[in-house]
Amino acid sequence: MHDEGGEGSRWPARAREVVRTPRALGECGLLGSVECPVYSLQVDAAPGSALGEHLGGARPHPDAVFVPDRAEWVLHMPATGENAPQDTSAVRTLLAEEDVRAEEHYVTDAVHGPVPFHDMLRHSDLGRDWGVLTSVPGQVPATLPRDVWDAFRTAREQTPAPGITPRTEVARAVALLVRIFGDALAGTARAVPVQGKAFSQQLRWDESSQAIFTFVGWHTAPLEDGREALQVPAYLHVDAPGDDALGEAEATSETPPDDASRSDARAEAPAPSEAPSADVLRLIRVYLELAAWCVHFGGTPPVPETGIALHVAQHSALTPFGSCALPPTPPHDQGLRRAYARLGVPSDATPEATVQGYRVNAAAFPHRLQELFLALEAVHDARPQTEALGVLLAMEKSKGLYTHADVRASYEHLGIAVPILAAPESLPLWDDAPMPASDDAAIIAAYDRRVRDVLDHGTDDGLRDATLALTILSRYHNTPALAARLAKSPVADVAQAYRLIQVSDDIDDGLVVVAYEVYVAETTTRQELLRAALYCIAESRGSSYLRRYLAGDAEEEAGPPFSAPRGLQNIGNTCYLNSVLQYFFRISLLRTTVLEMGRTAQSMDASQPLPTIGGRQLFSEMQSSPSAAVTPAKELAYLALVPLAWEQAYRASGEDAPDTLLNHVGTQQDVSECLDNMIFQIQAAMTCYPDATWAAQQGSDVHRLFVGRTAQQLQQATASMHVKEEEFQSIPVTLLPEADSMYDALDTFFDDEELVGEDGKPVRRSVSLVHAPPLLQMQVQRVQYDRARHRAVKNQAGIELEEHLYLDRYMDLAAYPPDEAKRLATVQSAARSDRQEIARLRTRLTHVLGDDQLLPGHMETLEKALTSIPVESYASLPALLGEDKLEALRTTAETLRGEAEQIRTVLHAKRRELQERWADERSVSYRLAAVFMHRGEASHGHYFLDQRDFASDGWISYNDARVNTIPFGEVQRDPTGATSYLVVYVRSDVQEQGLLENARSAS
């Protein structure tokens, strides 16, 4: 039964909407203070005693346990009856849909409990119909007042007997209290002389001990011999005073001696038929609490001689969950503790357990995905070297989720100070930290200023950056004002919109569109700005015509139109495979070959050898499936991602290669390796095709698609030239400083190189292109080894992707007519000199600026740091480092920066000169066709594919199951920070024959 009010308001939805492990429940405070042990107390008492008759009514609940450290009673019990485990079928369905397992994971809600534990939390196991109820702390405090107990304990800890530790002193004093009260409740009560030897040594009569006896109704009175003694209260029906047996006994460190010398005078217990008084119940409760305290301090509570057995057992709050392990010592960073709590795992969780916690909660509560992602980011930042967290972070970020770093960058981009609000220490870990206050007016004003600046002298990139910043802040703060501004056109001022399109506000919609199209055709960098201005005008006018024009008259669809490409589900870190499959599917010759082989394989009888190939029907599904995304077969992933050498090695060892190596599917792979392996597998499968002639022809045609040929020439100054031709499927290119075009990258492959021959003489090596392949694949070498940090790093530099590429400059001249070859040789010679000069300038620039291009900045930083040192703190500093040396640092930095600028000017002029030499040579023409993108670092990340749709001359982004049309600007500069990894150009003459096409529309 859910608590709809009262306690429910203390446990809000955000606290319930987390799936937690038992130790996470404990660490985040939903089980109370789990580091505090709890004690169960079982008493077997004679039926005629007050303890035996009224024990059940004295305890708060039969299953209640006592927590000495918090001086309170709590209740942990199975969830049964009206508080049976909640129905978690909806959550289990969500987990099943995402193929996520959740064993020993619990969801928590608030329910009413038995009196006096009105407020309970119900923890329901997602894996079985079972749960645990735990009481909310602070409901049933100890009967003995906390101040009375604290005074008693402190007095004994501060003055222990010689040779006795403070804890032992407390334990033996409490043991005697338990003995006295137990005797009284068992019906063997007697007066206790307060100056007796055992009492004085173990308990001591002082203000703090007197307060305990007074609280339970005991008082002092003189015995017949005049000694002061504690008298059993009237509510226990005392009818005879006791003797001084206890006072005369020899004391021990724990308990008084046997009672053989005691008087037979006893206090009679209340008759069974009598209802217990509140005093009796209070004394029983105090007796049980003191017994628990005694064990907690290391003692053993004594029991009376009248058949009463007292059992005190120590437990943990996690015991009902079947766990004895306590939560870890939490990290000092409260924000990190909250991140683990949001993920539902303890703060010592392994990376794999953390990933599992994220996946379970993301599947169970998808509307909390962004909050989970921010928590994952916090954990990853604390564990930056953890690959599993890094890969998951990169994959999830590609879904459009933002990080705290994105929020900070958004504020900084808009020129606003980042608000900081630390969570109060009193806020429970299960609750979310409060959001920093959002100054919506300031954010909107800053955004509008940024947009105005972009409209005046910016580009589409500036508009995208400003809009992205507002988008992130709107999602982060989730305020109506920011959402409303984001929903409107970035151009808020309609007068400015008219000025941008250069029309007046009194012309009709048709002329507005004409003007818009004219200016859009004239620019490639401000098209989105113009579109935003047109949107502003459409909204200002309320024009349905302009709105339809902007929407392209597209009708709302329940799913993607038939002609739209389909995505591919990621079956375990196979984003690189999905990118290759989408690339291959677009190649008409390759697609038709695979489809034909798939149809033939279905008709072949069992006696014929079948090719080792998987996923024959994938291309068929991609061509005809109505679903937005299809799923590759695991066998196909195995063939594509497991190199043949691995398979042969495993088979040589006698192991079952497919079963063993299938585990490798899902590890981080190189997309170029995957591509080469896929081509090899297709060619290998063709060898088993029934029609050998067809297979040979198709295999040859497929081979020619990707394969080019180069000529390597080695020539000494006085010797003959040695020429060697080689085939290639991809060209490795390198990114150099001050080089950002594809031609710069290709130059690193085709540039001449001076080598040393076997005879020690210099040899010039040159490479030329003999055959330009239909599909030119260039792999950008981004992974480099950082010698300073001793690890591989990724070069994140951008590269300009020319829409058209002309390879005339790299072609071998042997195939040209003599006159043409002679003319081109002259151009090549001049271009070679240009490239040599460019290389020299780059080397000089590196010498001036340092390897990281930041040497002047480092010098200025050093000068500022030295200047800021107080001279009085270092008397010898002026003698060691005078003003002249500081000035030298400043002037040297300025000199280096000026020299670098001069070098750059000459370098850029020389690059322009080089390009102009080849401006008219366009016979070997290519168009940009596809770009494999990589987001992440050298050791981990995420691949996706941007591919041109030649029918519409637009671009489509294939990101696993997500397929979207994107502007070319996002291919050039991906907004998520991804960089080009493998760049594909298609030769213009073969594309005119439809080599790359949309198979959906073609079918």
Coordinates of C-alpha atoms in Angstrom, one line a residue, residues 44-55 178-190 236 266-270 280 283-284 287 303-309:
D44 CA 12.9 -17.1 27.1
A45 CA 11.3 -16.3 30.5
A46 CA 9.3 -18.2 33.0
P47 CA 5.5 -17.7 32.4
G48 CA 4.9 -16.4 35.9
S49 CA 7.4 -13.6 35.7
A50 CA 6.7 -10.1 34.6
L51 CA 9.3 -10.5 31.9
G52 CA 7.7 -13.7 30.6
E53 CA 4.1 -12.4 30.7
H54 CA 4.6 -8.9 29.2
L55 CA 7.7 -9.2 27.0
V178 CA 20.9 -5.7 33.5
R179 CA 21.4 -8.2 36.4
I180 CA 19.5 -5.9 38.8
F181 CA 16.6 -5.2 36.5
G182 CA 16.5 -8.8 35.3
D183 CA 16.2 -10.1 38.8
A184 CA 13.4 -7.7 39.5
L185 CA 11.5 -8.7 36.3
A186 CA 12.1 -12.4 37.1
G187 CA 10.5 -12.1 40.5
T188 CA 13.7 -12.3 42.5
A189 CA 14.1 -8.6 43.2
R190 CA 15.6 -7.4 46.5
L236 CA 6.7 -4.9 40.9
R266 CA 11.7 -12.0 47.1
A267 CA 9.4 -9.6 45.3
E268 CA 6.4 -11.3 43.8
A269 CA 5.8 -10.7 40.1
P270 CA 2.5 -9.4 39.0
V280 CA 6.4 -2.6 33.9
L283 CA 11.3 -1.3 32.7
I284 CA 11.2 -4.3 30.3
Y287 CA 16.2 -3.9 30.3
V303 CA 20.6 -13.5 33.3
P304 CA 18.6 -14.3 36.5
E305 CA 18.6 -17.8 38.0
T306 CA 14.9 -18.4 37.5
G307 CA 15.1 -20.0 34.0
I308 CA 15.2 -16.8 32.0
A309 CA 17.5 -17.1 28.9

